[in-house]
Coordinates of C-alpha atoms in Angstrom, one line a residue:
M1337 CA 26.0 83.5 -29.1
K1338 CA 24.1 80.9 -30.8
I1339 CA 25.4 78.6 -33.3
S1340 CA 24.1 77.8 -36.2
L1341 CA 23.4 73.8 -36.6
K1342 CA 22.7 74.3 -40.4
K1343 CA 26.0 71.7 -41.5
L1344 CA 24.4 69.0 -39.3
S1345 CA 22.6 66.5 -40.0
R1346 CA 19.4 65.4 -37.5
F1347 CA 21.5 63.3 -36.0
E1348 CA 24.8 64.9 -35.3
K1349 CA 22.4 67.5 -34.0
I1350 CA 21.2 65.2 -31.4
F1351 CA 24.6 64.1 -30.5
I1352 CA 26.0 67.4 -30.0
K1353 CA 22.4 68.5 -27.4
I1354 CA 23.1 65.1 -25.8
A1355 CA 26.7 66.1 -25.3
K1356 CA 25.9 68.9 -23.8
V1357 CA 23.7 67.3 -21.4
Y1358 CA 26.9 65.5 -20.3
V1359 CA 29.2 68.1 -19.6
K1360 CA 26.7 70.0 -18.1
Q1361 CA 26.0 67.0 -15.5
Y1362 CA 30.4 65.9 -16.0
N1363 CA 32.2 68.7 -16.2
N1364 CA 35.8 67.4 -15.7
Y1365 CA 36.3 67.3 -19.4
S1366 CA 35.3 70.0 -22.2
F1367 CA 34.3 68.2 -25.7
C1368 CA 35.9 69.8 -29.7
F1369 CA 34.4 67.9 -32.2
K1370 CA 34.8 67.5 -36.0
F1371 CA 32.5 66.9 -38.7
D1372 CA 34.5 66.4 -41.7
D1373 CA 35.4 69.8 -42.3
F1374 CA 32.9 71.8 -39.6
V1375 CA 34.3 72.5 -36.6
Y1376 CA 32.1 73.0 -33.5
P1377 CA 33.5 75.2 -31.2
K1378 CA 33.9 73.6 -27.4
I1379 CA 31.4 72.6 -25.6
G1380 CA 32.3 73.3 -21.7
I1381 CA 34.6 75.1 -19.3
S1382 CA 36.7 72.9 -18.4
D1383 CA 40.7 73.4 -19.6
K1384 CA 40.9 69.4 -20.2
T1385 CA 39.5 69.4 -23.9
I1386 CA 38.5 66.1 -25.9
K1387 CA 39.3 66.5 -29.7
V1388 CA 36.9 63.8 -31.2
I1389 CA 37.0 63.8 -35.6
F1390 CA 33.7 62.3 -37.7
K1391 CA 34.5 61.1 -40.7
N1392 CA 32.1 60.3 -43.5
A1393 CA 30.1 62.0 -39.7
Q1394 CA 26.5 62.6 -41.4
E1395 CA 27.0 58.2 -42.7
T1396 CA 28.5 57.3 -39.3
F1397 CA 25.4 59.0 -37.1
N1398 CA 23.0 57.5 -38.9
R1399 CA 24.6 53.9 -38.9
I1400 CA 25.1 55.2 -34.7
F1401 CA 21.4 55.8 -34.6
T1402 CA 19.6 53.1 -36.8
E1403 CA 22.4 50.3 -35.8
G1404 CA 23.1 51.0 -32.4
S1405 CA 26.1 49.7 -30.3
L1406 CA 27.4 47.8 -33.3
G1407 CA 27.1 51.6 -35.3
L1408 CA 28.9 52.8 -33.1
G1409 CA 31.5 50.1 -32.7
E1410 CA 31.5 49.1 -36.2
S1411 CA 32.4 52.8 -37.4
Y1412 CA 35.5 53.1 -34.2
C1413 CA 36.4 50.2 -36.0
E1414 CA 36.5 51.7 -39.3
G1415 CA 38.2 54.4 -38.2
N1416 CA 35.5 57.0 -39.0
I1417 CA 35.7 58.3 -35.1
Q1418 CA 38.7 59.2 -34.3
V1419 CA 40.0 59.6 -30.7
A1420 CA 43.1 59.8 -28.4
D1421 CA 43.4 56.1 -26.6
K1422 CA 43.5 57.9 -23.2
D1423 CA 40.5 60.0 -24.0
Y1424 CA 38.4 57.5 -25.6
K1425 CA 36.3 56.3 -22.3
E1426 CA 35.5 59.7 -21.6
F1427 CA 34.1 59.6 -25.0
L1428 CA 32.0 56.6 -25.2
M1429 CA 30.3 57.7 -21.6
I1430 CA 28.2 60.5 -23.3
F1431 CA 26.7 57.3 -25.1
I1432 CA 26.6 54.9 -22.3
R1433 CA 25.4 57.6 -19.6
V1434 CA 22.4 59.0 -22.0
V1435 CA 20.8 55.3 -22.2
S1436 CA 21.6 54.1 -18.6
D1437 CA 20.6 57.6 -16.9
K1438 CA 17.3 58.3 -16.8
K1439 CA 17.9 62.2 -15.5
F1440 CA 19.8 62.4 -18.2
L1441 CA 17.7 60.8 -20.9
F1442 CA 14.4 62.5 -19.7
S1443 CA 16.0 66.5 -20.1
L1444 CA 15.9 65.9 -23.8
Y1445 CA 13.0 67.2 -26.0
P1446 CA 10.6 63.3 -26.5
V1447 CA 11.4 63.2 -29.9
D1448 CA 15.5 63.2 -29.5
I1449 CA 14.3 60.5 -26.7
F1450 CA 12.5 58.4 -29.5
F1451 CA 15.4 58.1 -31.2
I1452 CA 18.1 57.0 -28.5
L1453 CA 15.7 54.8 -27.5
K1454 CA 15.4 53.4 -31.2
A1455 CA 19.0 53.2 -30.7
K1456 CA 19.4 51.2 -27.4
F1457 CA 16.8 48.6 -28.3
T1458 CA 18.5 47.8 -31.6
R1459 CA 19.7 44.2 -31.2
S1460 CA 21.3 41.7 -34.1
H1461 CA 22.0 38.4 -32.6
H1462 CA 25.5 37.1 -33.6
A1463 CA 26.1 33.3 -32.6
R1464 CA 28.3 29.9 -33.9
K1465 CA 27.1 26.7 -34.4
N1466 CA 27.7 25.4 -30.5
Q1467 CA 29.4 26.0 -27.5
Y1468 CA 32.8 24.6 -28.6
E1469 CA 33.1 27.1 -31.9
N1470 CA 32.1 30.1 -29.3
I1471 CA 34.9 29.5 -27.0
N1472 CA 37.7 28.7 -29.6
S1473 CA 36.2 31.8 -31.0
H1474 CA 37.7 34.2 -28.8
Y1475 CA 39.0 32.2 -26.4
S1476 CA 42.1 30.5 -29.2
L1477 CA 40.9 33.3 -31.7
G1478 CA 40.4 30.9 -33.7
D1479 CA 39.8 33.2 -36.8
W1480 CA 42.9 35.0 -36.4
F1481 CA 45.7 32.6 -35.9
E1482 CA 46.9 29.3 -37.1
N1483 CA 48.7 28.7 -34.5
E1484 CA 47.2 28.7 -30.7
E1485 CA 51.1 29.5 -29.4
D1486 CA 49.9 32.7 -31.0
S1487 CA 47.2 33.0 -30.3
N1488 CA 48.4 32.4 -26.5
Q1489 CA 50.8 35.6 -27.3
F1490 CA 47.8 37.9 -28.4
Y1491 CA 46.4 37.7 -25.0
L1492 CA 49.7 37.1 -22.6
Q1493 CA 50.9 41.1 -24.2
W1494 CA 48.2 42.3 -22.0
L1495 CA 46.7 39.1 -19.8
D1496 CA 50.4 38.7 -18.3
S1497 CA 51.0 38.0 -14.7
P1498 CA 51.9 35.3 -12.3
Y1499 CA 48.4 34.2 -12.3
I1500 CA 47.0 34.8 -15.3
Q1501 CA 43.3 36.1 -14.8
Y1502 CA 40.6 37.1 -17.5
S1503 CA 38.0 38.4 -15.2
C1504 CA 37.4 40.5 -12.7
A1505 CA 39.6 41.0 -9.9
K1506 CA 38.8 42.3 -6.6
W1507 CA 40.0 45.9 -6.0
D1508 CA 40.2 46.9 -2.6
E1509 CA 40.6 50.7 -1.2
N1510 CA 44.5 50.1 -0.7
T1511 CA 45.1 47.8 -4.5
K1512 CA 47.9 49.4 -5.8
S1513 CA 47.8 47.0 -8.5
L1514 CA 46.0 44.7 -10.8
A1515 CA 48.3 41.6 -9.9
D1516 CA 47.5 42.7 -6.6
A1517 CA 43.7 42.6 -7.3
Q1518 CA 43.9 40.0 -8.8
I1519 CA 45.7 37.6 -5.1
N1520 CA 42.7 39.4 -3.4
K1521 CA 40.2 37.6 -5.9
F1522 CA 41.7 34.9 -5.1
E1523 CA 42.5 35.5 -1.0
F1524 CA 38.8 36.6 -0.6
Y1525 CA 37.6 33.0 -2.8
A1526 CA 39.9 30.7 -0.6
K1527 CA 38.4 32.2 2.1
R1528 CA 34.8 31.2 0.8
L1529 CA 35.4 28.0 0.2
G1530 CA 36.8 27.0 3.6
I1531 CA 40.2 26.4 1.7
N1532 CA 43.1 27.1 4.8
K1533 CA 46.8 25.6 5.4
N1534 CA 44.8 22.5 6.4
S1535 CA 43.5 22.1 3.2
A1536 CA 46.6 20.1 1.7
G1537 CA 45.9 17.5 -0.6
K1538 CA 42.2 18.1 -1.2
Q1539 CA 40.9 18.2 -4.8
L1540 CA 39.5 21.3 -6.6
L1541 CA 38.0 21.3 -9.9
D1542 CA 37.9 24.8 -12.1
L1543 CA 35.2 25.2 -14.5
G1544 CA 35.9 26.8 -17.3
C1545 CA 39.7 26.8 -15.9
G1546 CA 41.3 29.9 -18.2
W1547 CA 44.9 30.3 -18.5
G1548 CA 45.4 28.1 -15.0
G1549 CA 45.7 31.4 -12.5
F1550 CA 43.7 30.0 -9.9
M1551 CA 44.8 26.7 -9.8
F1552 CA 48.1 27.5 -10.1
Y1553 CA 48.3 29.7 -6.8
M1554 CA 45.5 27.4 -5.1
A1555 CA 48.3 24.3 -5.7
E1556 CA 51.6 26.8 -5.1
K1557 CA 49.7 28.5 -1.6
Y1558 CA 47.9 25.6 -0.9
N1559 CA 49.2 22.5 -1.4
L1560 CA 45.3 21.5 -3.3
Q1561 CA 45.1 19.0 -6.3
C1562 CA 43.8 20.4 -8.9
K1563 CA 42.2 19.8 -12.1
G1564 CA 40.7 22.4 -14.8
L1565 CA 38.3 21.7 -17.9
T1566 CA 38.6 24.1 -20.6
L1567 CA 37.1 24.1 -24.6
S1568 CA 39.8 26.6 -25.6
I1569 CA 42.6 24.1 -27.5
A1570 CA 44.8 27.1 -27.0
Q1571 CA 44.2 27.1 -22.8
K1572 CA 44.4 23.8 -22.6
K1573 CA 48.4 23.9 -24.9
Y1574 CA 49.5 26.8 -22.3
V1575 CA 48.2 25.0 -18.6
E1576 CA 50.0 21.9 -19.9
K1577 CA 53.7 23.8 -20.9
E1578 CA 52.9 26.1 -17.6
I1579 CA 52.6 22.4 -14.8
E1580 CA 55.9 21.1 -16.5
R1581 CA 58.1 25.3 -15.9
R1582 CA 56.3 24.9 -12.3
N1583 CA 57.1 21.5 -11.7
L1584 CA 53.4 20.7 -11.1
I1585 CA 52.9 17.3 -12.8
G1586 CA 50.7 14.9 -11.1
Q1587 CA 49.1 18.0 -9.0
I1588 CA 47.5 19.7 -12.1
E1589 CA 46.0 18.4 -14.6
V1590 CA 43.7 19.8 -17.2
E1591 CA 41.1 18.0 -19.8
L1592 CA 40.0 19.2 -23.3
K1593 CA 36.0 18.8 -21.7
N1594 CA 33.0 20.3 -22.0
I1595 CA 31.6 21.6 -18.1
H1596 CA 28.6 19.8 -18.5
D1597 CA 30.5 16.8 -18.8
L1598 CA 32.6 17.0 -15.5
A1599 CA 33.0 13.8 -13.7
G1600 CA 34.4 12.7 -10.6
K1601 CA 33.8 14.0 -7.0
Y1602 CA 35.6 16.9 -5.0
D1603 CA 35.9 19.4 -2.1
F1604 CA 36.2 22.5 -3.8
I1605 CA 34.2 23.4 -7.6
V1606 CA 34.7 26.7 -8.9
G1607 CA 33.4 28.8 -12.3
I1608 CA 35.1 32.1 -12.6
G1609 CA 34.1 34.0 -15.8
L1610 CA 31.9 30.6 -16.7
L1611 CA 28.3 31.4 -16.3
E1612 CA 28.5 33.9 -19.1
H1613 CA 29.0 31.6 -21.8
L1614 CA 25.8 29.7 -21.0
D1615 CA 22.3 28.8 -20.7
D1616 CA 21.3 25.9 -19.1
Y1617 CA 22.8 27.0 -15.7
D1618 CA 20.3 24.3 -14.3
D1619 CA 22.3 21.1 -15.8
L1620 CA 25.1 22.6 -14.2
Y1621 CA 24.1 23.1 -10.8
N1622 CA 22.4 19.8 -10.6
K1623 CA 26.1 17.9 -11.9
S1624 CA 27.9 20.3 -9.7
V1625 CA 26.3 18.9 -6.4
L1626 CA 26.7 15.7 -7.8
A1627 CA 30.5 16.0 -8.2
L1628 CA 31.1 17.5 -4.5
K1629 CA 32.5 15.8 -2.3
K1630 CA 30.8 15.5 1.7
A1631 CA 30.8 19.0 3.4
G1632 CA 32.0 19.9 -0.5
R1633 CA 31.3 23.7 -1.7
V1634 CA 31.3 25.3 -5.2
L1635 CA 31.6 29.0 -6.2
F1636 CA 30.4 30.4 -9.2
H1637 CA 31.9 34.3 -10.3
S1638 CA 30.1 35.9 -12.5
M1639 CA 29.1 39.4 -13.7
F1640 CA 24.8 39.4 -13.1
H1641 CA 22.2 41.7 -14.5
T1642 CA 19.5 42.5 -12.2
I1643 CA 17.0 43.4 -14.9
M1644 CA 13.5 41.5 -16.3
F1645 CA 14.2 42.1 -20.0
Y1646 CA 18.1 42.0 -20.8
K1647 CA 19.8 41.1 -24.2
G1648 CA 23.5 41.5 -25.0
D1649 CA 25.1 44.5 -26.5
S1650 CA 25.2 44.0 -30.8
F1651 CA 28.8 44.8 -31.2
L1652 CA 29.8 42.2 -28.2
T1653 CA 28.0 39.5 -29.5
K1654 CA 29.3 39.7 -33.0
Y1655 CA 32.8 40.8 -32.4
I1656 CA 33.9 39.3 -28.5
F1657 CA 31.4 37.0 -27.1
P1658 CA 29.0 34.9 -29.9
G1659 CA 26.7 33.7 -28.3
G1660 CA 27.7 34.7 -25.0
G1661 CA 25.8 37.2 -22.3
T1662 CA 25.2 37.8 -18.9
P1663 CA 23.1 35.7 -17.1
N1664 CA 20.3 37.3 -14.0
L1665 CA 21.6 37.2 -10.3
K1666 CA 17.5 36.0 -9.2
Q1667 CA 17.4 33.3 -11.2
N1668 CA 20.3 32.3 -10.7
V1669 CA 19.9 32.3 -7.3
K1670 CA 16.8 30.4 -7.2
I1671 CA 18.1 27.2 -9.3
F1672 CA 21.0 27.2 -6.5
Q1673 CA 18.7 27.0 -3.8
K1674 CA 16.8 23.7 -5.7
Y1675 CA 20.6 22.0 -5.2
F1676 CA 21.8 23.3 -2.3
K1677 CA 21.0 24.1 1.4
Y1678 CA 22.9 26.9 1.8
V1679 CA 23.5 29.8 -0.7
E1680 CA 25.2 32.6 0.1
T1681 CA 26.0 35.7 -2.5
K1682 CA 28.3 38.2 -2.3
G1683 CA 29.7 41.7 -4.7
L1684 CA 32.8 42.6 -5.8
P1685 CA 34.2 46.7 -4.3
K1686 CA 32.2 48.7 -6.2
L1687 CA 33.9 49.5 -9.7
S1688 CA 36.6 45.9 -9.6
Y1689 CA 35.6 45.2 -13.0
P1690 CA 35.5 48.8 -14.6
K1691 CA 39.6 49.1 -13.0
T1692 CA 40.3 45.6 -14.1
L1693 CA 39.2 46.1 -17.7
D1694 CA 40.7 50.3 -18.1
C1695 CA 44.1 47.8 -16.9
W1696 CA 44.0 45.5 -19.6
F1697 CA 43.2 48.1 -22.2
D1698 CA 45.7 50.5 -20.7
K1699 CA 48.2 47.4 -20.7
F1700 CA 47.2 46.7 -24.4
C1701 CA 48.3 50.1 -25.1
E1702 CA 51.2 50.2 -24.1
N1703 CA 52.1 46.8 -26.6
E1704 CA 50.1 48.2 -29.4
K1705 CA 53.7 47.9 -31.6
N1706 CA 54.2 44.5 -30.6
I1707 CA 50.5 43.0 -31.2
R1708 CA 50.7 45.3 -34.2
N1709 CA 53.8 43.0 -35.1
L1710 CA 52.4 39.8 -33.9
L1711 CA 49.1 40.2 -36.4
E1712 CA 51.1 41.1 -39.4
K1713 CA 53.9 38.7 -39.0
K1714 CA 51.0 35.8 -37.9
G1715 CA 47.7 36.8 -37.9
K1716 CA 45.0 35.4 -40.9
C1717 CA 42.6 38.5 -39.4
G1718 CA 43.3 41.2 -42.6
D1719 CA 42.8 44.7 -41.8
V1720 CA 45.3 45.1 -38.2
D1721 CA 44.5 48.4 -37.6
Y1722 CA 40.4 47.1 -37.9
S1723 CA 41.4 44.4 -35.2
I1724 CA 43.1 46.3 -33.0
R1725 CA 40.0 48.6 -32.8
V1726 CA 38.3 45.7 -32.2
F1727 CA 40.1 45.0 -28.9
K1728 CA 40.2 48.5 -27.8
H1729 CA 36.8 49.3 -28.2
Y1730 CA 35.8 46.4 -26.6
L1731 CA 38.0 47.1 -23.4
V1732 CA 36.4 50.7 -23.7
L1733 CA 32.7 49.8 -24.0
S1734 CA 32.6 47.2 -21.3
S1735 CA 34.5 49.4 -18.7
C1736 CA 31.5 52.2 -19.5
G1737 CA 28.8 50.1 -19.4
L1738 CA 30.0 48.5 -16.2
T1739 CA 30.8 51.6 -14.4
V1740 CA 26.9 52.2 -14.8
A1741 CA 25.2 48.9 -14.4
G1742 CA 26.0 45.0 -13.7
V1743 CA 26.6 43.6 -11.0
M1744 CA 30.2 41.4 -9.7
A1745 CA 28.9 39.0 -8.0
N1746 CA 30.1 35.3 -6.9
I1747 CA 27.3 33.2 -5.3
L1748 CA 28.6 30.1 -2.5
A1749 CA 26.8 26.9 -2.1
Y1750 CA 26.8 23.7 0.3
S1751 CA 24.9 21.3 1.7
D1752 CA 26.9 19.9 4.6
T1753 CA 28.4 22.1 6.9

């Protein structure tokens, strides 16, 4: 039966075409879309149906097709896209697949492809004045809370573990939990760096140390002397309290300091999830080699891209990582080779980052009541619903994007064996 599309706008019709192609290729779910008062018949043959409601539908799709990722994300945050949390990733994958899968894209009409590509390459740049402000905007949530303790509590609601990490874990075939996956990563990097039971007392520098998870593990498991650098006031305060709580005073220290100002000599230097916040890699790698002791090693773990022309996602740069981006893998390897004799790159198991992000999202949703209560009582962000959806969209969008593209890798560099 032919269905009339007269009630739908041009962009709504293009979306329906995209959804139909998507369901043919990925048929685990069916979709039922409601455009304001107009319910479009179910698309797909699966009994598992995802229901999506578009409020102010014509305006919503105008924004999606003219503003790209920013328009899509803000429409969700404003409540104009309504879908169950458990189904949101599958819904977003419709948009991610069409802009990342050429076979999918070119099965559509040329005029539809034009509007899709126009939306894909729509970019807007949102950056703060300096790296210090960028870091504290996200990791200390300076715009959301007056008190750094409240900022830490926000993150602990969905990152909490014995060794907190806000970076991709290592999911092996038999890994059962996120905590285990993070330990897998720690052990993998310890082996890469040559850290073992005979390393007690050696010096480790953690650049962009976050909440200190890697340092705490290395100090407690291998008895290393650790120092962390961070620009986040909230993270520094958390690490200082944890040092005291774990009885590691004198073994771990943390400084509020730009990583480009690193000083001293170390056996091991690591940067886990750091490079996404930088642009001057050359200066950092040069200073890293100068800060290494003889036979020392450095390791940087990051999400990399491998394409020639890359621009960051407009939603993420506005709301989550102002001034952030994804470094190019080949470019960084070449810079390392200027300063180190040996440069070795290894990846993490496929889908390690999407699995990590999915765990964070599930925990965020599980603790949404506590997060909402914290924002209502201690936050200064105004619209709590909007703020919660910002983080939900960020986590799901990132998971979708890294399911179809992006490389999770670590670069090990050293000169003396």
